[in-house]
PDB file of C-alpha atoms in Angstrom:
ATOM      1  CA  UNK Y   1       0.000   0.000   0.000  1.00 51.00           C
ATOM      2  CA  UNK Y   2       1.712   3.240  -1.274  1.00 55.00           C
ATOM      3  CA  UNK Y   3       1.636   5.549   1.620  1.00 81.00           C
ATOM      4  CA  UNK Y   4       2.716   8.873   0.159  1.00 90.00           C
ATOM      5  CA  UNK Y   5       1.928   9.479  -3.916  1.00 93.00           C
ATOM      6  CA  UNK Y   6       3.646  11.997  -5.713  1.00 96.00           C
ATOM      7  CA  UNK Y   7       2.861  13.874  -9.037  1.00 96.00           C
ATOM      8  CA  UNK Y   8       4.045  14.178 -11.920  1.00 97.00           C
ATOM      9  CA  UNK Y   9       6.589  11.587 -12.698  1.00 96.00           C
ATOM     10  CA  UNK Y  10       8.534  14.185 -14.660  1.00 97.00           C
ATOM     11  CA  UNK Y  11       8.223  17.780 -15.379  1.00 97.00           C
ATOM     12  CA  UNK Y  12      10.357  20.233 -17.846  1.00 98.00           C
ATOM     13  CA  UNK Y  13      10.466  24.010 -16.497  1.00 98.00           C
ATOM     14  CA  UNK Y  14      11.812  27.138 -18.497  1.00 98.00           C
ATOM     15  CA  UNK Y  15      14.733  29.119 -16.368  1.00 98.00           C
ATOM     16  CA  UNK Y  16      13.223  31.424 -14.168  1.00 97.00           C
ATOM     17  CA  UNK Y  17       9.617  29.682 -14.082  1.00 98.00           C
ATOM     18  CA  UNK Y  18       8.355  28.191 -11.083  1.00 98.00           C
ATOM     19  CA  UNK Y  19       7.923  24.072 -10.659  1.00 98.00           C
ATOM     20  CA  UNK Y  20       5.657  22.406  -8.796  1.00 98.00           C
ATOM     21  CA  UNK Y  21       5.599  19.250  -7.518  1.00 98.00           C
ATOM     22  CA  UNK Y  22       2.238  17.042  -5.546  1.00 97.00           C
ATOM     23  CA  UNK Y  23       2.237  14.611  -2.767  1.00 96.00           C
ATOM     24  CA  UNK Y  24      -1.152  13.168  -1.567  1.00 93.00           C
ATOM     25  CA  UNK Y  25      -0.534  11.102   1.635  1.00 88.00           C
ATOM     26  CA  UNK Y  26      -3.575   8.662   3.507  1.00 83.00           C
ATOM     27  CA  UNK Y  27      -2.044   8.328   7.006  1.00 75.00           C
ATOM     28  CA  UNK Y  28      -3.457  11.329   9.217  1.00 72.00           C
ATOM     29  CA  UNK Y  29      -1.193  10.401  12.069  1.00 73.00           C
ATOM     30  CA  UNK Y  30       1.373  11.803   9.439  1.00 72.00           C
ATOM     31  CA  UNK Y  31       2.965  14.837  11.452  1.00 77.00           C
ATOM     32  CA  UNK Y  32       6.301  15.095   9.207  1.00 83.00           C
ATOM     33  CA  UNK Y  33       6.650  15.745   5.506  1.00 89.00           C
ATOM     34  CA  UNK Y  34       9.805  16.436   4.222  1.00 91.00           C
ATOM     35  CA  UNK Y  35      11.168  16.972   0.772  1.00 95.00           C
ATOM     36  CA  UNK Y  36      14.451  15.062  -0.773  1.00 96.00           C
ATOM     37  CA  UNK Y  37      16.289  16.373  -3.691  1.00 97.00           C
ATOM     38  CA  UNK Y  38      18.658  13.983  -5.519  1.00 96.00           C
ATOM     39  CA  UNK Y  39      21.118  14.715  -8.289  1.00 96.00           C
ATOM     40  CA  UNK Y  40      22.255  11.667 -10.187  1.00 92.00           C
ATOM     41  CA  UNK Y  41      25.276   9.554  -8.697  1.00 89.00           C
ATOM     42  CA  UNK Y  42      24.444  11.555  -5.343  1.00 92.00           C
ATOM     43  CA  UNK Y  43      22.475  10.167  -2.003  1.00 94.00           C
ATOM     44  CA  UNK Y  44      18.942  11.865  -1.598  1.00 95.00           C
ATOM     45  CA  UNK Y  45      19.641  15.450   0.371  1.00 94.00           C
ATOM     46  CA  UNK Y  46      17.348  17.014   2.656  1.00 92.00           C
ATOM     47  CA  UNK Y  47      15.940  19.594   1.437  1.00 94.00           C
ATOM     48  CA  UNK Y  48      12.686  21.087   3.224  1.00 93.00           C
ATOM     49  CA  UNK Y  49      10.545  19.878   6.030  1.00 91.00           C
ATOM     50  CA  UNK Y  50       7.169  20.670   7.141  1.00 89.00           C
ATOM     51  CA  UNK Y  51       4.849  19.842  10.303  1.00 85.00           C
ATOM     52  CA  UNK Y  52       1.489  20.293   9.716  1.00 82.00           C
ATOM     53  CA  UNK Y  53       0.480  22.904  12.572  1.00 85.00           C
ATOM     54  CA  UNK Y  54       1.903  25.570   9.725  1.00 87.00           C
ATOM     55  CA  UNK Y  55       0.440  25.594   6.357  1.00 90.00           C
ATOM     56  CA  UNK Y  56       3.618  27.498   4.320  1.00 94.00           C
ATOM     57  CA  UNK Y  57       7.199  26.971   5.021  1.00 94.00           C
ATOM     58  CA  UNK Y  58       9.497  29.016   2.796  1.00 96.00           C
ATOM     59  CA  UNK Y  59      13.473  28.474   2.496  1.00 94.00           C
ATOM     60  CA  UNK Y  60      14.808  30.700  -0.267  1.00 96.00           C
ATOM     61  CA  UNK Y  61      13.551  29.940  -3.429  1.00 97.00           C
ATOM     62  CA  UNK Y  62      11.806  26.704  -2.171  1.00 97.00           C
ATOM     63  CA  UNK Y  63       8.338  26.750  -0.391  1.00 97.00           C
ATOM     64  CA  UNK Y  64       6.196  23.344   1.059  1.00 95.00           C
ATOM     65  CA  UNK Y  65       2.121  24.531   0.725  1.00 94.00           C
ATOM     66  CA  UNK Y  66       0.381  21.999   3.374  1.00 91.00           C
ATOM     67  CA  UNK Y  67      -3.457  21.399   2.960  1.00 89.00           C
ATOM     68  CA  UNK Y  68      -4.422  19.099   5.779  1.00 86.00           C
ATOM     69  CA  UNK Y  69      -7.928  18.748   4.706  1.00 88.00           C
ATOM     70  CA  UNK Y  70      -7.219  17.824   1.427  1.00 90.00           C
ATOM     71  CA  UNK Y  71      -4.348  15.824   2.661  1.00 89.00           C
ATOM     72  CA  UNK Y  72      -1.414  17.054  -0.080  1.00 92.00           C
ATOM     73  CA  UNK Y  73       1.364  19.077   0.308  1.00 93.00           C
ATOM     74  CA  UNK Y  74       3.624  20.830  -2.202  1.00 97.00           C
ATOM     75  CA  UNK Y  75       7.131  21.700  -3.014  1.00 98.00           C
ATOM     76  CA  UNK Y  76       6.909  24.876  -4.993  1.00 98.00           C
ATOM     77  CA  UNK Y  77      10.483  26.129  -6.380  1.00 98.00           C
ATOM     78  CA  UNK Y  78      10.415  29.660  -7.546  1.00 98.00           C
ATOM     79  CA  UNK Y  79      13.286  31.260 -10.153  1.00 98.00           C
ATOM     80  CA  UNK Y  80      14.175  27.472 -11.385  1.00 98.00           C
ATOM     81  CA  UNK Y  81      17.654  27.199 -12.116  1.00 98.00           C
ATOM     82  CA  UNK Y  82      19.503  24.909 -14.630  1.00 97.00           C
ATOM     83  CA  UNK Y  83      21.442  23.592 -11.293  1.00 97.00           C
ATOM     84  CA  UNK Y  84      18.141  22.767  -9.551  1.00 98.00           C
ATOM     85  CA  UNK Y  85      17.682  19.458 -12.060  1.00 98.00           C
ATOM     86  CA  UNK Y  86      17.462  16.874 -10.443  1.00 97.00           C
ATOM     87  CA  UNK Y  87      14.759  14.139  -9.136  1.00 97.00           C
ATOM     88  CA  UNK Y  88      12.963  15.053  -6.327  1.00 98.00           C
ATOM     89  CA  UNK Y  89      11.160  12.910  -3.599  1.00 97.00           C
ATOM     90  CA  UNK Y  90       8.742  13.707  -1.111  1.00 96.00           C
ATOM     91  CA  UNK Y  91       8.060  11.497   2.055  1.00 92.00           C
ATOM     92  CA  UNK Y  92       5.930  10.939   5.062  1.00 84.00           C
ATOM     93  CA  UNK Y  93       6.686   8.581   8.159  1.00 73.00           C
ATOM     94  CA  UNK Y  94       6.580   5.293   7.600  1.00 70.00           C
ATOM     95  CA  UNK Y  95       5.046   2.500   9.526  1.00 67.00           C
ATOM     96  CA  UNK Y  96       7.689   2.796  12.051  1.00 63.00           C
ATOM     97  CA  UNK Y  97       8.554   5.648  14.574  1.00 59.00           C
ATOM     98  CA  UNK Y  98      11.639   6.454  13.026  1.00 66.00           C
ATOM     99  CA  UNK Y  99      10.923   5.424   9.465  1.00 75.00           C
ATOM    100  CA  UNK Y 100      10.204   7.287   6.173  1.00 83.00           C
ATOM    101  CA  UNK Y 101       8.334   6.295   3.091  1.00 87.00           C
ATOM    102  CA  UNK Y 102       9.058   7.902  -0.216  1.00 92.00           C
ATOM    103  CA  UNK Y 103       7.184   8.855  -3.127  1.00 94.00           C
ATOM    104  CA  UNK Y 104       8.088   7.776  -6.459  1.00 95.00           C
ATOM    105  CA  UNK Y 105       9.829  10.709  -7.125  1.00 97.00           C
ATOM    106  CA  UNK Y 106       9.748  13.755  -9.788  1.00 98.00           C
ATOM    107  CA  UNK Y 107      12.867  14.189 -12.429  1.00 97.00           C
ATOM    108  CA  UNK Y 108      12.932  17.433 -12.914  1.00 98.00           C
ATOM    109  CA  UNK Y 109      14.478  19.266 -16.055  1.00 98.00           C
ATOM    110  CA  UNK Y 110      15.161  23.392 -15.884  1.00 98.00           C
ATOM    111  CA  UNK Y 111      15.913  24.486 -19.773  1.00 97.00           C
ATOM    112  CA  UNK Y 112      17.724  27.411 -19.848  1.00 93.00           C
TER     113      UNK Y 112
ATOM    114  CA  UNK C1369      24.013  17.806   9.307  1.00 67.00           C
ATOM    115  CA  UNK C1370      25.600  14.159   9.517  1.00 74.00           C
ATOM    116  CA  UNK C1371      28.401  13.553   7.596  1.00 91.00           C
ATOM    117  CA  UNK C1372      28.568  10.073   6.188  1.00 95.00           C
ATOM    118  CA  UNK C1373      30.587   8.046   3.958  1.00 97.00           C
ATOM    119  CA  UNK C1374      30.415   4.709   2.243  1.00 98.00           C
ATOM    120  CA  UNK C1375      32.540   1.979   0.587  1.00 97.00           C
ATOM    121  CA  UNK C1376      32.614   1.307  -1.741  1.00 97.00           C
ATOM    122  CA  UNK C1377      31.017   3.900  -3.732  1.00 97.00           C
ATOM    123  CA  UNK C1378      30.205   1.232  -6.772  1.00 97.00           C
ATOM    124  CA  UNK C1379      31.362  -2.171  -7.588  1.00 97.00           C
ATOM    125  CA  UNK C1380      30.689  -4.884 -10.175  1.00 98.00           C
ATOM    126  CA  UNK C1381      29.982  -8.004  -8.981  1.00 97.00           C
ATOM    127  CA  UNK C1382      29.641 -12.070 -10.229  1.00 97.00           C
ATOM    128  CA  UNK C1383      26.167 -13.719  -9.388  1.00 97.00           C
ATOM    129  CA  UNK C1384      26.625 -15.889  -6.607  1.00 97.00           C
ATOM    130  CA  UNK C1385      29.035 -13.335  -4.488  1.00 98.00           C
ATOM    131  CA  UNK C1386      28.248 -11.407  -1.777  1.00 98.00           C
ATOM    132  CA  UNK C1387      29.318  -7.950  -0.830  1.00 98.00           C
ATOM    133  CA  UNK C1388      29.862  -6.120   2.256  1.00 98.00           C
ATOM    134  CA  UNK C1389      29.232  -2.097   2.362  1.00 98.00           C
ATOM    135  CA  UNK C1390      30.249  -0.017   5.136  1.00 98.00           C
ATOM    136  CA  UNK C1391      28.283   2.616   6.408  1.00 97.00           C
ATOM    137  CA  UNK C1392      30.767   5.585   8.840  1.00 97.00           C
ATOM    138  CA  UNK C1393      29.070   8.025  10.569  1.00 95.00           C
ATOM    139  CA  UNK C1394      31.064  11.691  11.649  1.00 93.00           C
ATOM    140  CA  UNK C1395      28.928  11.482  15.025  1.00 89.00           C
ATOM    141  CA  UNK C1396      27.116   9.205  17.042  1.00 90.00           C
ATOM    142  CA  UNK C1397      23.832   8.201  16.170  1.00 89.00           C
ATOM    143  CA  UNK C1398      21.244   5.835  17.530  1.00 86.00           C
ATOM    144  CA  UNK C1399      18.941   4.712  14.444  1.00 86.00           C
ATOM    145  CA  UNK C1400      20.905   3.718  10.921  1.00 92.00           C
ATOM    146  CA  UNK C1401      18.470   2.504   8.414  1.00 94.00           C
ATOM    147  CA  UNK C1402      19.370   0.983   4.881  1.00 97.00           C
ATOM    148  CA  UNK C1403      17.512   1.612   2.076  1.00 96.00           C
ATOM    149  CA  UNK C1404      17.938   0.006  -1.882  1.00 97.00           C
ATOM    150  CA  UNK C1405      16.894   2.680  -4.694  1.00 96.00           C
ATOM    151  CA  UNK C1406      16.675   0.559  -7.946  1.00 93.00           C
ATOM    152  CA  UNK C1407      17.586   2.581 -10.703  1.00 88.00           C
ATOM    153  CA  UNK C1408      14.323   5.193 -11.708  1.00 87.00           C
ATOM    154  CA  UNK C1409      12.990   4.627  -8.515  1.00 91.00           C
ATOM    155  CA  UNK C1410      12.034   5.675  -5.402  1.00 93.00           C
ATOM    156  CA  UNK C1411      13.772   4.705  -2.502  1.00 94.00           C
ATOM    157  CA  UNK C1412      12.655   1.117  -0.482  1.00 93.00           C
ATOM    158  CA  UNK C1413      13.557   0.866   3.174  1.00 93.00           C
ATOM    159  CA  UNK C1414      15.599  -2.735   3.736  1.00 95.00           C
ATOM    160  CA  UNK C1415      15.873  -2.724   7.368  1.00 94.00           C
ATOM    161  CA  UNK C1416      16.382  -1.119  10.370  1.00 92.00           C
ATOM    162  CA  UNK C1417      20.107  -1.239  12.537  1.00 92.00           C
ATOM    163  CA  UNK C1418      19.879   0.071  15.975  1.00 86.00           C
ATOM    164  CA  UNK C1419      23.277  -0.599  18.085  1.00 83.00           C
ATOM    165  CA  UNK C1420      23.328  -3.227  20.920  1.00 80.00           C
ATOM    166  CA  UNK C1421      19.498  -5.373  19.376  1.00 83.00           C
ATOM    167  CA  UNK C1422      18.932  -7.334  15.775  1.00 88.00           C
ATOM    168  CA  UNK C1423      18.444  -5.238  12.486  1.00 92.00           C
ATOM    169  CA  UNK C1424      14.672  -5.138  11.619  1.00 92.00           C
ATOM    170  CA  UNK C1425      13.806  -6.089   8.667  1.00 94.00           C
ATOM    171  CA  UNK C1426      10.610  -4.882   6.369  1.00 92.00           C
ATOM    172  CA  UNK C1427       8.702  -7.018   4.308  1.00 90.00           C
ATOM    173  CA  UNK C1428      10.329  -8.758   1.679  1.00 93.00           C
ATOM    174  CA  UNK C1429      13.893  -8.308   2.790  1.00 95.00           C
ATOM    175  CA  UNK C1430      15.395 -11.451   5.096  1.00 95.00           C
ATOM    176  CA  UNK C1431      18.276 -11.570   7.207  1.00 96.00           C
ATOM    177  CA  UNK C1432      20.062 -14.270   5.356  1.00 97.00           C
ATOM    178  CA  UNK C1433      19.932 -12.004   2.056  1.00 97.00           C
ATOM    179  CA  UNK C1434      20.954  -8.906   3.963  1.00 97.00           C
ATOM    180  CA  UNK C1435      22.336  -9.352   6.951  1.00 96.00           C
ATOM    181  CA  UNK C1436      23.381  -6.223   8.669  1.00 96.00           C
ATOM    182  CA  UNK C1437      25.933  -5.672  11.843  1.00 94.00           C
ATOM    183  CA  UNK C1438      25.680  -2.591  13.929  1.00 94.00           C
ATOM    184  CA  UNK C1439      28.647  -2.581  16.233  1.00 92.00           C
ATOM    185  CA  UNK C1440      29.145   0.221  17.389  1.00 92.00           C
ATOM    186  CA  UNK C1441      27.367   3.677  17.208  1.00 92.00           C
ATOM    187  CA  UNK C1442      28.685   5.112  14.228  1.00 94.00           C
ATOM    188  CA  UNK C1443      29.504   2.228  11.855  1.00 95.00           C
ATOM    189  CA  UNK C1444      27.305  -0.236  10.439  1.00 96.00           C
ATOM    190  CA  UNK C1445      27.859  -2.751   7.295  1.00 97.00           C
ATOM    191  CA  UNK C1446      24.844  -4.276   4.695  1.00 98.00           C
ATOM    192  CA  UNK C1447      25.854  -7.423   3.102  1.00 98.00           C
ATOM    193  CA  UNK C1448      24.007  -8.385   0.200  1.00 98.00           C
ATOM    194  CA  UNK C1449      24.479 -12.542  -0.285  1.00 98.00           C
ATOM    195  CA  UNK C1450      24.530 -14.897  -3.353  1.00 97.00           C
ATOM    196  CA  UNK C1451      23.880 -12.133  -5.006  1.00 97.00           C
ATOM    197  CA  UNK C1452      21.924 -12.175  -8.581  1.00 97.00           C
ATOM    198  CA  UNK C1453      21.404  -9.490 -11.657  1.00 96.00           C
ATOM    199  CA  UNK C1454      18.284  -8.473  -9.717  1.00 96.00           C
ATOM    200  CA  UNK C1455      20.397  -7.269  -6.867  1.00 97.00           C
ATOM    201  CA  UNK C1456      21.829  -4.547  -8.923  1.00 97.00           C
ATOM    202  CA  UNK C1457      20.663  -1.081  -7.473  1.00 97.00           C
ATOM    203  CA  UNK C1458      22.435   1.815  -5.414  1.00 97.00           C
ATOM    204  CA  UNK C1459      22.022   0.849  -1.468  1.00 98.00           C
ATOM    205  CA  UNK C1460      22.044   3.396   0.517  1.00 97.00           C
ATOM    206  CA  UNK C1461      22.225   4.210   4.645  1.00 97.00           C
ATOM    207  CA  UNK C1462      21.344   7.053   5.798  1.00 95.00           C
ATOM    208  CA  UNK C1463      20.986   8.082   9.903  1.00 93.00           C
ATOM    209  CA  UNK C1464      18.485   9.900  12.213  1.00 85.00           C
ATOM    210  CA  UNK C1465      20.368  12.811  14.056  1.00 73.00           C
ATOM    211  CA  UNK C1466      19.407  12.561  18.012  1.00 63.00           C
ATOM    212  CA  UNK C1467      19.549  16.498  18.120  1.00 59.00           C
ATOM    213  CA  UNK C1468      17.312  16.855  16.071  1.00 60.00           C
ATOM    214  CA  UNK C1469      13.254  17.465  16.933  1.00 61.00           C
ATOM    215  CA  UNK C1470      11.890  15.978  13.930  1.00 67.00           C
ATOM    216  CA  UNK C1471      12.660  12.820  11.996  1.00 65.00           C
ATOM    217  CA  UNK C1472      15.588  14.317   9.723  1.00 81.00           C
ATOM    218  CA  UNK C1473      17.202  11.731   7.948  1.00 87.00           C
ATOM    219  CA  UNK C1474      20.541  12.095   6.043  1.00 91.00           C
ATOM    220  CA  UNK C1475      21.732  10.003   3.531  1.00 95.00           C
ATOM    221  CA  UNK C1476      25.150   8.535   2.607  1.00 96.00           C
ATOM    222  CA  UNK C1477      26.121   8.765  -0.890  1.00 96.00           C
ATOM    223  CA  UNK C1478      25.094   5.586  -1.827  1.00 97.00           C
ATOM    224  CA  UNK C1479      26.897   2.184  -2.901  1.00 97.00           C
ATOM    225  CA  UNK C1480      26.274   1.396  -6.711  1.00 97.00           C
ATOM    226  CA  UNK C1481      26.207  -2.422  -7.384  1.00 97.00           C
ATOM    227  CA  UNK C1482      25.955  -4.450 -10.650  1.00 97.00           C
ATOM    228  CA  UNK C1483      25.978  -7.838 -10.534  1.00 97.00           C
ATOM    229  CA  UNK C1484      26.517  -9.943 -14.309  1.00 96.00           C
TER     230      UNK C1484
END
């Protein structure tokens, strides 16, 4: 049973657009969402992390949007940059305390 | 954030071998999970390694396949065993910082195997 889905599978941006990227999660005892970004031949970075007692959380040019009654949150990244091109992954705990499950992931592509 | 390193960073590998990867942590931690990321997808959580009790394992991974040691609080090895072509996929470890409030995880850079 997929925990967290994530949307789209890939997405092309023009430099200086803005991308955004969907998770939909199920569990509502979900009280941690963060988001992943990997760049190939790397490990998966942390990139921005939510709870859901705020509904915005903004870092620079990246922003999570939380809906809790809707049950999605989004990784909005404003400017895009050639260098932000990677695959991104969002995530929600997992069945354990101290796990996380992971979408499928978004490649993203910024075209100058 | 944690820094971590892994060896090896890729190898190539006959069916029927096993390999060991080491997992080094720049701090000590208490929970060191393993994950396998196949290539084009998402990442799949193998097990569990806390230091001093048994690796936990989720479904569909086994201890004889990938058994894990945890010996001490910064260091833990994977090995994957009798390994076949469908074993071939980056493993990666990552650790839970205990100063942190939430659960932040932080990844290793990952351990690229092919087996032939």
């Amino acid at each position: 049973q997929q925990q967290v889905k994530q949307s789209p599978q890939s997405l092309i941006v023009q430099k200086g657009g803005i991308s955004i990227i969907n998770c939909a999660y199920e569990n509502t005892a979900f009280d941690y969402f963060p988001w992943y970004q990997q760049f190939p031949g790397k490990g998966p970075a942390l990139l921005i992390a939510i709870r859901p007692d705020v509904s915005e959380k903004k870092e620079g040019r990246f922003t999570i949007s939380f809906n809790k009654s809707a049950k999605q949150f989004s990784l909005h990244i404003m400017d895009s940059q050639p260098g932000d091109s990677a695959t991104y992954f969002c995530a929600g705990p997992g069945a354990g305390s101290y796990q996380l499950t992971f979408g499928k992931g978004t490649k993203l592509s910024v075209i100058p | 954030s944690a820094v971590i390193s892994q060896k090896p960073s890729r190898d190539i590998c006959q069916r029927g071998t096993s390999l060991t990867i080491q997992c080094q942590v720049d701090s000590q931690v208490t929970m060191m999970f393993w994950y396998r990321q196949q290539p084009g997808q998402s990442l799949t959580l193998i097990a569990t390694a806390n230091q001093g009790s048994e690796a936990t394992y989720e479904s569909g991974f086994v201890i004889d396949k990938f058994p894990i040691s945890r010996p001490n609080l910064t260091f833990s090895t994977l090995t994957v065993s009798n390994m076949s072509p469908e074993d071939s996929s980056i493993y990666l470890c990552s650790v839970e910082y205990p100063s942190t409030a939430d659960n932040e995880q932080f990844f290793g850079p990952g351990t690229r195997l092919t087996v032939l």
